[in-house]
Coordinates of N, CA and C and ligand atoms in Angstrom, one line a residue:
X13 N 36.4 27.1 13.8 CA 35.0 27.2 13.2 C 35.1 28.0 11.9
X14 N 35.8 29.1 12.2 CA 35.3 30.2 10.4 C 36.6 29.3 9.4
X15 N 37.4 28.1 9.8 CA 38.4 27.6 8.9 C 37.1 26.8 8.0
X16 N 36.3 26.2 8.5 CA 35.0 25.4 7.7 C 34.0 26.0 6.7
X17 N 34.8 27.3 6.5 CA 34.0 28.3 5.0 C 34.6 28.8 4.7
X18 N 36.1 29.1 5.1 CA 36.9 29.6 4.2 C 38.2 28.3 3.3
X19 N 37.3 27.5 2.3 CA 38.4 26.4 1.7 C 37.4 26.0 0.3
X20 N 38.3 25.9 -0.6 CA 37.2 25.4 -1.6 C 36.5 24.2 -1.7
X21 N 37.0 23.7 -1.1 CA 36.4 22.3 -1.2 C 35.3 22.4 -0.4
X22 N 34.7 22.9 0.5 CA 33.3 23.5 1.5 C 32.5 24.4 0.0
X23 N 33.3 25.0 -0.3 CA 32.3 25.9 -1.4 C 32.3 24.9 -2.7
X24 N 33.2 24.4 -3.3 CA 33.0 23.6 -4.3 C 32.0 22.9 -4.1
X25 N 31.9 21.8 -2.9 CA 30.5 21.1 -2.8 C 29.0 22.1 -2.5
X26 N 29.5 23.2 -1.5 CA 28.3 24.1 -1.7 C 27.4 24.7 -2.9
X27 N 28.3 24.6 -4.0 CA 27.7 25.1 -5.1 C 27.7 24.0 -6.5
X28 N 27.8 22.4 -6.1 CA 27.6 21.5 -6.3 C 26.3 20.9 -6.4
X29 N 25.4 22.4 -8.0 CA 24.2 21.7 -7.8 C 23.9 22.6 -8.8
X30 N 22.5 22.5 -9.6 CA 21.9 23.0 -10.6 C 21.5 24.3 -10.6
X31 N 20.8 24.2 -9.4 CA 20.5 25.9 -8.4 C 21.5 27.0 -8.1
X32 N 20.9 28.4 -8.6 CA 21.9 29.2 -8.1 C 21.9 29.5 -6.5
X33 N 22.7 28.9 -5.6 CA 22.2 29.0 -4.1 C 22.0 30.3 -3.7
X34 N 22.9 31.4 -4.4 CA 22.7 32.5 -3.6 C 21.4 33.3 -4.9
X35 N 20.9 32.5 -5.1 CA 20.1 33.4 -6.5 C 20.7 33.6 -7.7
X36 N 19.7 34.4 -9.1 CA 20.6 35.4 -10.2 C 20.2 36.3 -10.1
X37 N 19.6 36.7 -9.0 CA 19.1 38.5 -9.1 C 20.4 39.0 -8.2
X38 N 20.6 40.5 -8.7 CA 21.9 41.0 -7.8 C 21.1 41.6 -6.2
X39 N 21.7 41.4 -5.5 CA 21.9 41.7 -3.9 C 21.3 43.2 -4.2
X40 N 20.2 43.9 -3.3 CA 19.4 44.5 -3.3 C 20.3 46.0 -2.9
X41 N 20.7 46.1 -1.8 CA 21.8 47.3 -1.4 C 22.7 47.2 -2.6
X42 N 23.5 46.1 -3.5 CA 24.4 46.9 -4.6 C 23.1 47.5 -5.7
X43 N 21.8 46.7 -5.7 CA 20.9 47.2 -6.9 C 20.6 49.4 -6.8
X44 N 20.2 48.8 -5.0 CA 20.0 50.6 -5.0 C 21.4 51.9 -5.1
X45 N 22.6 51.5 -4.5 CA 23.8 52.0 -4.6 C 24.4 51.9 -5.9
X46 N 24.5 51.2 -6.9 CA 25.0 51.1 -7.8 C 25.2 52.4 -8.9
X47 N 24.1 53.5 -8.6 CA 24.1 54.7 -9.1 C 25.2 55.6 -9.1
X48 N 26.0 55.1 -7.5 CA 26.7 55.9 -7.2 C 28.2 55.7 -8.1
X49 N 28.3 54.6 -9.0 CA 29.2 54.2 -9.7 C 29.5 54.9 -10.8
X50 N 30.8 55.7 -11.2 CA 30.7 56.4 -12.8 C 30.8 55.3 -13.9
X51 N 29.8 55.4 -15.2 CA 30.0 55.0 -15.9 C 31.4 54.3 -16.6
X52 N 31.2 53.0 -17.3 CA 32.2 52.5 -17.4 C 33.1 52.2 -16.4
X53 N 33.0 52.2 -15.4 CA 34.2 52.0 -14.2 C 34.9 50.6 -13.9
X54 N 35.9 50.0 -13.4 CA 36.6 49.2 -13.5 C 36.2 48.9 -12.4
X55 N 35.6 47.6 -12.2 CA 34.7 47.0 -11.0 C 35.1 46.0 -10.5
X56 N 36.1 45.7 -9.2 CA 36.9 44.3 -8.9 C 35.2 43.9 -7.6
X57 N 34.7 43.0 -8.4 CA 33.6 42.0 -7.0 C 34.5 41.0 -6.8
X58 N 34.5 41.1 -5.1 CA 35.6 40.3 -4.6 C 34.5 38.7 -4.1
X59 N 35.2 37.8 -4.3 CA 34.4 36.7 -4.1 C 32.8 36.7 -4.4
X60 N 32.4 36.5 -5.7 CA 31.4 36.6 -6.1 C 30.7 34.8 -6.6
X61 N 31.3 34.4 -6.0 CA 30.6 33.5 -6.2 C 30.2 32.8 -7.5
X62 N 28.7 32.3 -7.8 CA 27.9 32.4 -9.2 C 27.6 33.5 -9.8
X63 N 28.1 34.4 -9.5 CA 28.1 35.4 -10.2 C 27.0 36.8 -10.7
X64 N 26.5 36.7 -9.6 CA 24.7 37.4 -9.7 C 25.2 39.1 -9.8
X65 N 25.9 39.3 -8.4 CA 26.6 41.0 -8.7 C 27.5 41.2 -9.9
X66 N 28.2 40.0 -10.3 CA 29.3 40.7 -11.4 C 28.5 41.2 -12.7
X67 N 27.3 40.1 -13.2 CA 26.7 39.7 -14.5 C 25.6 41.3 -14.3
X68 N 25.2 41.9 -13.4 CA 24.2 43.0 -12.9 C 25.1 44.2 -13.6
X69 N 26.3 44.2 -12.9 CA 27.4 45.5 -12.7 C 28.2 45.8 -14.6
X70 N 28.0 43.9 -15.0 CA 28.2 44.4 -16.7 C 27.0 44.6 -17.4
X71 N 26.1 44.5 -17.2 CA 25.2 44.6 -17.8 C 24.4 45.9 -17.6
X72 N 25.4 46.7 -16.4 CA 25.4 48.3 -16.9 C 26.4 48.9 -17.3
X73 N 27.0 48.3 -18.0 CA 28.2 48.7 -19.1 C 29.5 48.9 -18.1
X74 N 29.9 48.0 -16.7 CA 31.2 48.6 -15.6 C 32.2 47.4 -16.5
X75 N 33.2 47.3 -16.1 CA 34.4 46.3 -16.9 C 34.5 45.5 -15.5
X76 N 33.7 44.5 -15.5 CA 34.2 43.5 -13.9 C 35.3 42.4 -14.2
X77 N 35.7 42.9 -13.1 CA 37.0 41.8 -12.8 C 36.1 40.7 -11.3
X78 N 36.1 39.4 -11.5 CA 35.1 38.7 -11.0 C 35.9 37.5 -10.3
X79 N 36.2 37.5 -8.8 CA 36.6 36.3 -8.0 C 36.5 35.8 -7.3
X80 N 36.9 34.1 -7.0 CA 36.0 33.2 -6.2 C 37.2 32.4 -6.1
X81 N 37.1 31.8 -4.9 CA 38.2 30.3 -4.4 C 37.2 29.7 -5.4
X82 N 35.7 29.1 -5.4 CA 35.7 27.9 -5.9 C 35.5 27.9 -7.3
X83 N 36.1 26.9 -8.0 CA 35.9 26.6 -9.2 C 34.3 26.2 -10.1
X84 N 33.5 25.6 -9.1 CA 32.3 25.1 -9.5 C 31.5 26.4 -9.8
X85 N 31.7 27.5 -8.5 CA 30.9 28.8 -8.5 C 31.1 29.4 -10.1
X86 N 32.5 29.9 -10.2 CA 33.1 30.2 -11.6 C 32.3 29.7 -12.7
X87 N 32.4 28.0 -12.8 CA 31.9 27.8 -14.0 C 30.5 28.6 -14.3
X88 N 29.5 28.1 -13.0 CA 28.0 28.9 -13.0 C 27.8 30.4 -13.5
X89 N 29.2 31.1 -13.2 CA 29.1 32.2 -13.3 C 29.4 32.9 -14.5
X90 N 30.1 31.8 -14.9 CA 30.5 31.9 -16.8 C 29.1 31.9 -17.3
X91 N 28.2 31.1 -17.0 CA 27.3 30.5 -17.9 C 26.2 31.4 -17.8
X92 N 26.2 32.3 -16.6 CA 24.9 33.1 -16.4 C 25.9 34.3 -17.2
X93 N 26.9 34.7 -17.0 CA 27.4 35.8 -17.7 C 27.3 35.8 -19.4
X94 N 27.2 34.2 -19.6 CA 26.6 34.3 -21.4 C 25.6 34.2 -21.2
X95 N 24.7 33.5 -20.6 CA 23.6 33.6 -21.0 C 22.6 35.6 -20.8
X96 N 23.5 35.8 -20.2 CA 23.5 37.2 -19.8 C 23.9 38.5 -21.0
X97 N 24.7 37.6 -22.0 CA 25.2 38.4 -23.3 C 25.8 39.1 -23.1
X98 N 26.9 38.8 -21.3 CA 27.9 40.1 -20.7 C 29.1 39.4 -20.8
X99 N 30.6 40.0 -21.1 CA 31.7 39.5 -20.8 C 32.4 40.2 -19.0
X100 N 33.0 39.1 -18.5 CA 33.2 39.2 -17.2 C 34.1 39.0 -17.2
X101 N 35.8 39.3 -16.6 CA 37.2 38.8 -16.4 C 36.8 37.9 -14.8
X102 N 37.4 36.0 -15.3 CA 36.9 35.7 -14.0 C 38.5 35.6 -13.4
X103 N 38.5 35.4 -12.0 CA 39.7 34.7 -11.6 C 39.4 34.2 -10.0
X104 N 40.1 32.7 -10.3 CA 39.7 32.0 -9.5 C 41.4 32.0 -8.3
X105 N 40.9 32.6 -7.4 CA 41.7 32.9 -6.3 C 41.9 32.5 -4.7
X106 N 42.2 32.3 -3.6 CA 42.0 32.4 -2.6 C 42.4 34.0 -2.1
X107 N 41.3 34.8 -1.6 CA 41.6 36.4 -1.1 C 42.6 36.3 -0.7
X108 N 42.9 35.1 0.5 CA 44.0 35.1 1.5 C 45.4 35.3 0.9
X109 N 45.6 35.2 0.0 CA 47.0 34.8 -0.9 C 46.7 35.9 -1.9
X110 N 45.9 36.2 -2.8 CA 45.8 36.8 -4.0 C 47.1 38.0 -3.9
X111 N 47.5 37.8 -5.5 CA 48.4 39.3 -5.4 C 47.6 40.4 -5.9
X112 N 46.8 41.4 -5.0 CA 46.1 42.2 -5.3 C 46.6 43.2 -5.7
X113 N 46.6 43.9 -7.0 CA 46.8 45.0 -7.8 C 46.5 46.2 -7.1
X114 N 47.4 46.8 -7.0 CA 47.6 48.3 -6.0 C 47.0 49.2 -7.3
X115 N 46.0 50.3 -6.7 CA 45.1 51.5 -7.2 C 45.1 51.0 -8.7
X116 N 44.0 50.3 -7.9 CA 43.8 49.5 -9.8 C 42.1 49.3 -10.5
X117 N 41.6 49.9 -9.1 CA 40.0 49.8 -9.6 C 38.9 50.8 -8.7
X118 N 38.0 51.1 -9.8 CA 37.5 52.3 -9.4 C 36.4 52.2 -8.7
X119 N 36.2 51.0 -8.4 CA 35.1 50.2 -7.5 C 35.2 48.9 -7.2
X120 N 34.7 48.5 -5.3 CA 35.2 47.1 -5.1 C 33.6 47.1 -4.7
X121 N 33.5 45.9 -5.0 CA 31.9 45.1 -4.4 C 32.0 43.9 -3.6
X122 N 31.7 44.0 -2.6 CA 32.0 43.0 -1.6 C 30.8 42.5 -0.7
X123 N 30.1 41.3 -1.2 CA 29.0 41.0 -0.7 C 28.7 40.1 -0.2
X124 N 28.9 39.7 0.9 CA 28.9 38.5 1.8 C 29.9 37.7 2.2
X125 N 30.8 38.6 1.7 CA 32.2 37.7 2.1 C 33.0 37.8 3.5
X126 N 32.1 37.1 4.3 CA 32.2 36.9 5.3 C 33.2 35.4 5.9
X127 N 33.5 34.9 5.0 CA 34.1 33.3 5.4 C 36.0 33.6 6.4
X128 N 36.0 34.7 6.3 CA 37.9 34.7 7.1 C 37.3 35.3 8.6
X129 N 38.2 34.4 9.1 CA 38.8 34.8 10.8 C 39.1 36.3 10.6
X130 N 39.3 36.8 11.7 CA 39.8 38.3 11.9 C 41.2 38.4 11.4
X131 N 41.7 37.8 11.5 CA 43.2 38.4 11.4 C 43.6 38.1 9.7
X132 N 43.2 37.4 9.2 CA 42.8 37.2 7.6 C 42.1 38.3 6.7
X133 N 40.7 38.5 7.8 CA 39.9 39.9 7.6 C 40.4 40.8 7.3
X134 N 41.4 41.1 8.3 CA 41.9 42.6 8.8 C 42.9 42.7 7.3
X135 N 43.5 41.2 7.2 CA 45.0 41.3 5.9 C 43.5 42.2 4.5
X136 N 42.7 40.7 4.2 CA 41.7 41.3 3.1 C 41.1 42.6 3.0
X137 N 40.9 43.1 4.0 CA 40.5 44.5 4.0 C 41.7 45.5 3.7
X138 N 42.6 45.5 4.2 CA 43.8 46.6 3.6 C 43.6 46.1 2.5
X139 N 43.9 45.1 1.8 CA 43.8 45.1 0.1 C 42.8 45.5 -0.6
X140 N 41.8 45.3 0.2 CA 40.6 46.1 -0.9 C 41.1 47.7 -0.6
X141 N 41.2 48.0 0.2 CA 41.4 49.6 0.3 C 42.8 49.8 -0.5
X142 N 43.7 49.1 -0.6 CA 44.7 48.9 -1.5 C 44.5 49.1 -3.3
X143 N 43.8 48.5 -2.9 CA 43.4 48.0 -4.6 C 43.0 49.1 -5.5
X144 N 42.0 49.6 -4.7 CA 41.1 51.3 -5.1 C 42.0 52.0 -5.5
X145 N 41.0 52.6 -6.5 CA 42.4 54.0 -7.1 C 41.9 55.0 -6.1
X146 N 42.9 56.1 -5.8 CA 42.3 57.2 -5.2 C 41.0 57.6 -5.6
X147 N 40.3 58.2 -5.0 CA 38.7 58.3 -5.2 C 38.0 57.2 -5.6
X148 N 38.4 55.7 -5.3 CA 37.9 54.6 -6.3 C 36.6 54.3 -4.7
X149 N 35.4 53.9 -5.0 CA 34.8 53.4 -4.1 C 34.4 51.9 -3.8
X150 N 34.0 51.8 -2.6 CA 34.1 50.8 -1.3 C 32.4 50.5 -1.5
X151 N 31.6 49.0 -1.8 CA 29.9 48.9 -1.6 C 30.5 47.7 -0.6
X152 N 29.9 47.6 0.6 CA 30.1 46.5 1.0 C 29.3 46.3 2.0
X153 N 28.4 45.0 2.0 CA 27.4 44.3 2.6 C 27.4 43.2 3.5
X154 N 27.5 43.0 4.8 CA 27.7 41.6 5.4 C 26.5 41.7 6.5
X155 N 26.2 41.0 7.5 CA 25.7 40.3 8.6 C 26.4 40.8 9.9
X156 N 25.4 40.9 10.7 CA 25.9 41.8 11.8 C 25.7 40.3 13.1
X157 N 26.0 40.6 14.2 CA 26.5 39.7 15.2 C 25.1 38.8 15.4
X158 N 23.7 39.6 15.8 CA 22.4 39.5 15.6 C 21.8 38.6 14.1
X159 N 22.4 38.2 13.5 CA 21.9 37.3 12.2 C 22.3 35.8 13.3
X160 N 22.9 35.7 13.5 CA 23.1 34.4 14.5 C 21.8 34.0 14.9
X161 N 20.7 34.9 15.9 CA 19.2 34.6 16.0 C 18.5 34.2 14.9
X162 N 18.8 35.2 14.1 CA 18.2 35.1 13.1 C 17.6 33.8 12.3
X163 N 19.0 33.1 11.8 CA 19.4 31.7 11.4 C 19.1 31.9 9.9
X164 N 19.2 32.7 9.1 CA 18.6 32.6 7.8 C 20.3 32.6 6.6
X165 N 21.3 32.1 7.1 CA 22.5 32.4 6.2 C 23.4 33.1 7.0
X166 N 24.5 32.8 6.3 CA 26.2 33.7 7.1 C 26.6 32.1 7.9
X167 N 27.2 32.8 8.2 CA 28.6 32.2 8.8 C 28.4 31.5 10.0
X168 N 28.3 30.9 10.8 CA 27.9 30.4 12.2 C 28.9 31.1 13.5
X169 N 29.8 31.9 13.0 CA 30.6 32.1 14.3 C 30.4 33.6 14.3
X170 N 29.9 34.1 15.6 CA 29.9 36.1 16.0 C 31.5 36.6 15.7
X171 N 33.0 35.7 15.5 CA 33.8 36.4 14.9 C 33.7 36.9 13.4
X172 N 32.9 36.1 12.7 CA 33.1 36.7 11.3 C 32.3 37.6 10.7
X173 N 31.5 38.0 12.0 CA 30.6 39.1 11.6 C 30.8 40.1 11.6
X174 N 30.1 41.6 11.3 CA 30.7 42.8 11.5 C 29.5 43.7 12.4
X175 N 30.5 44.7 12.9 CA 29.9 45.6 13.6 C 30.3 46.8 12.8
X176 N 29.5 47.7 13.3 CA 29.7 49.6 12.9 C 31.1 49.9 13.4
X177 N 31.6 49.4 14.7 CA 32.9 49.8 14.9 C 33.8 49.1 14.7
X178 N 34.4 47.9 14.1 CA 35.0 46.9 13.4 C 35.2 47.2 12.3
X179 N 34.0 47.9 11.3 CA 34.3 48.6 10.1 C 34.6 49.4 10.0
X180 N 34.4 50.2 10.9 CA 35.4 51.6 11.1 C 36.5 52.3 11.2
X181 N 37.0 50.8 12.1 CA 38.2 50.6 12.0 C 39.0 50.4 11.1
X182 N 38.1 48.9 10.6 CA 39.2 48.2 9.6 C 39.7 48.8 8.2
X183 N 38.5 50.3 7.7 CA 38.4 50.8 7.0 C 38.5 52.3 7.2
X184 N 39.6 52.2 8.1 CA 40.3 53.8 8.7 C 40.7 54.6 7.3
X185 N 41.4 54.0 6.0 CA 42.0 54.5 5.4 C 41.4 55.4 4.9
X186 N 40.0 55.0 4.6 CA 38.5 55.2 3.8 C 37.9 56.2 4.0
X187 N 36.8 57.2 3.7 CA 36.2 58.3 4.0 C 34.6 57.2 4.1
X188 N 33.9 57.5 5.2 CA 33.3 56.6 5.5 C 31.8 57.6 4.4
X189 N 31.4 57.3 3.5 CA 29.9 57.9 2.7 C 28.5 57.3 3.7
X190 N 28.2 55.8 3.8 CA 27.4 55.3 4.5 C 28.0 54.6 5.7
X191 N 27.7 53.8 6.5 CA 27.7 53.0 7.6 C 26.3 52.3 8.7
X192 N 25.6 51.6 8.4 CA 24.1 51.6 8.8 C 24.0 50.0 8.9
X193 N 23.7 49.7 10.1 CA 22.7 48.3 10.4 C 21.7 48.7 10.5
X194 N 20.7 47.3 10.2 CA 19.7 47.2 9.7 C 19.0 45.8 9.7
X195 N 17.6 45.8 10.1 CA 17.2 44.1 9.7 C 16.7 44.8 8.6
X196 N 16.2 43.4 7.8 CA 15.3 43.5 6.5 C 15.4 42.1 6.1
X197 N 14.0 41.8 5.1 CA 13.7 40.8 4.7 C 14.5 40.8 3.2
X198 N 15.3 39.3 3.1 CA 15.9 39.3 1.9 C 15.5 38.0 0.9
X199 N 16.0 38.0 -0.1 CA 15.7 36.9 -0.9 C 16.5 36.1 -1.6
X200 N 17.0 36.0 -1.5 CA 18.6 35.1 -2.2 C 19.2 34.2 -2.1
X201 N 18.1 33.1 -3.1 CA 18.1 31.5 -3.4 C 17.7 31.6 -1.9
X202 N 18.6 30.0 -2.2 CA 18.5 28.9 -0.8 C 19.1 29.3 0.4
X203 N 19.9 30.0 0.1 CA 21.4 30.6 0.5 C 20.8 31.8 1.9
X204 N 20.7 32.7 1.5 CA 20.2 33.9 2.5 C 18.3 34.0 1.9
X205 N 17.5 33.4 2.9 CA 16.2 33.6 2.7 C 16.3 34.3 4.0
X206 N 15.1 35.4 3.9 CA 14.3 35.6 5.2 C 15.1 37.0 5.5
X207 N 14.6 37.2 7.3 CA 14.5 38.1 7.6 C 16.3 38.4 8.4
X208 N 16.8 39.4 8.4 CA 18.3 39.1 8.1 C 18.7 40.5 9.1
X209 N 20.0 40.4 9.7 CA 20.4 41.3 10.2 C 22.1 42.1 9.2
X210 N 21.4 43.1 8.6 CA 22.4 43.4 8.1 C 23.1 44.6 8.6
X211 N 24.5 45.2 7.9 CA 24.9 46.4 8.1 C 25.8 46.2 6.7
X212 N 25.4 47.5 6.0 CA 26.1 48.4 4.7 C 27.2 49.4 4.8
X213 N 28.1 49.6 4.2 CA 29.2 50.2 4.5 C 30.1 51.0 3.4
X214 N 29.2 52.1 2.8 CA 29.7 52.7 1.7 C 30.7 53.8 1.9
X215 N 31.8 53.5 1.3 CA 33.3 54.6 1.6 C 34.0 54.6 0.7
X216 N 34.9 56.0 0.5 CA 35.8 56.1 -0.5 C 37.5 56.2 -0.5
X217 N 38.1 56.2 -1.2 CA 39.7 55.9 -1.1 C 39.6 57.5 -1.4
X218 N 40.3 58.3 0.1 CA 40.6 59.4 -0.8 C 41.9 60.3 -1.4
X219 N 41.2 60.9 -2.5 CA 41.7 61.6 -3.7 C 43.1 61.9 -3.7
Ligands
SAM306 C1 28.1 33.8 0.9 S1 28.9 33.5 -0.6 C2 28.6 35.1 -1.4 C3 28.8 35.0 -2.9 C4 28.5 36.3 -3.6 N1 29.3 37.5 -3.1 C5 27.0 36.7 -3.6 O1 26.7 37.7 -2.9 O2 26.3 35.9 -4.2 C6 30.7 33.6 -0.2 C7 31.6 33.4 -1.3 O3 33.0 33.5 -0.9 C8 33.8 32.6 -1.6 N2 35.0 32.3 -0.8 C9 35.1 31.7 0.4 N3 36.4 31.7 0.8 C10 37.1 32.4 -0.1 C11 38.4 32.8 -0.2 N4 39.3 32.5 0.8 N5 38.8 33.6 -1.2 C12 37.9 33.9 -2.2 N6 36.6 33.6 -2.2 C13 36.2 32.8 -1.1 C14 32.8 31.4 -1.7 O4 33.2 30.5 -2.7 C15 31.5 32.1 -2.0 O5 31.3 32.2 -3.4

């Protein structure tokens, strides 16, 4: 089941269309956390899609490094990043494979990237905690097991979802700042409408 969203050719045709599916407004938990970021900081958004968090995060002066398996996403996300008057570093990647740069960024944004199996997860997550420079920080946003009722977006299978103690785990390295599920009503495109079962997960690489 989670192999049917994690391939580009599922996302290539997903985003095979005029519409930004997931929206161009940035995702509401990076809008209110984003404070917590120091100026200028070197900002890896991991699978960003069309680009709504990266084009947000330059357009408050951070240096984003911006990546996506699909190619279609990228182009969109070029286009809103000029039309946006922001420069973005994109790179078109698969997580699973990427050679991720060890303590290389002072902030990771990770927003819905829910498409890998566990054992894929588990590889992706050391790298993000990898990647961080010491003190570099962790925003990260997904769907909790309860969005399945829901039906409004994510992934169709209760493995690719997260729990409070899943990310606890997976993110032992980390000094845990937030950790909180939550429903709330969201709005983001066609893609995640409605009323949503989330959990936020803010933590730091430490010093
Ligand atoms: C639900 S979308 C979220 C996009 C974006 N983070 C946002 O909030 O708008 C999931 C994204 O993950 C990307 N993706 C799926 N599998 C991937 C992989 N193996 N490596 C990198 N990106 C992947 C998709 O192309 C898609 O853009």
């Amino acid at each position: 089941m989670a192999d049917a969203i994690d391939g580009q050719e599922f996302w290539d045709e997903r985003f095979a269309t005029e519409d930004y599916v997931f929206g161009t407004q940035p995702n509401a938990f990076l809008v209110r956390e984003a404070h917590r970021l120091e100026p200028g900081s070197r900002v890896l958004a991991v699978a960003d899609g069309e680009g709504r968090n990266s084009v947000f995060l330059a357009k408050h002066g951070h240096k984003v490094v911006a990546t996506d398996i699909s190619e279609r996403a990228l182009e969109k996300a070029d286009r809103l990043a000029a039309k946006s008057g922001v420069e973005i570093q994109f790179v078109q990647t698969d997580l699973a494979s990427w050679a991720w740069p060890e303590n290389a960024f002072d902030a990771v944004v990770a927003i819905f990237i829910q498409f890998s199996a566990p054992q894929v997860r588990e590889r992706i997550f050391e790298d993000i905690s990898k990647t961080l420079k010491p003190g570099g920080l962790l925003l990260l946003e997904g769907y909790r097991p309860e969005q399945l009722a829901f039906g409004t977006g994510g992934p169709p299978s209760a493995e690719n979802m997260y729990t409070e103690a899943m990310l606890r785990e997976a993110f032992g390295a980390l000094e845990i700042e937030l950790l909180e599920g939550y429903d709330a009503e969201i709005s983001e495109g066609k893609g995640h409408p409605g009323m949503s079962a989330l959990i936020d997960l803010i933590a730091r690489r430490p010093s």
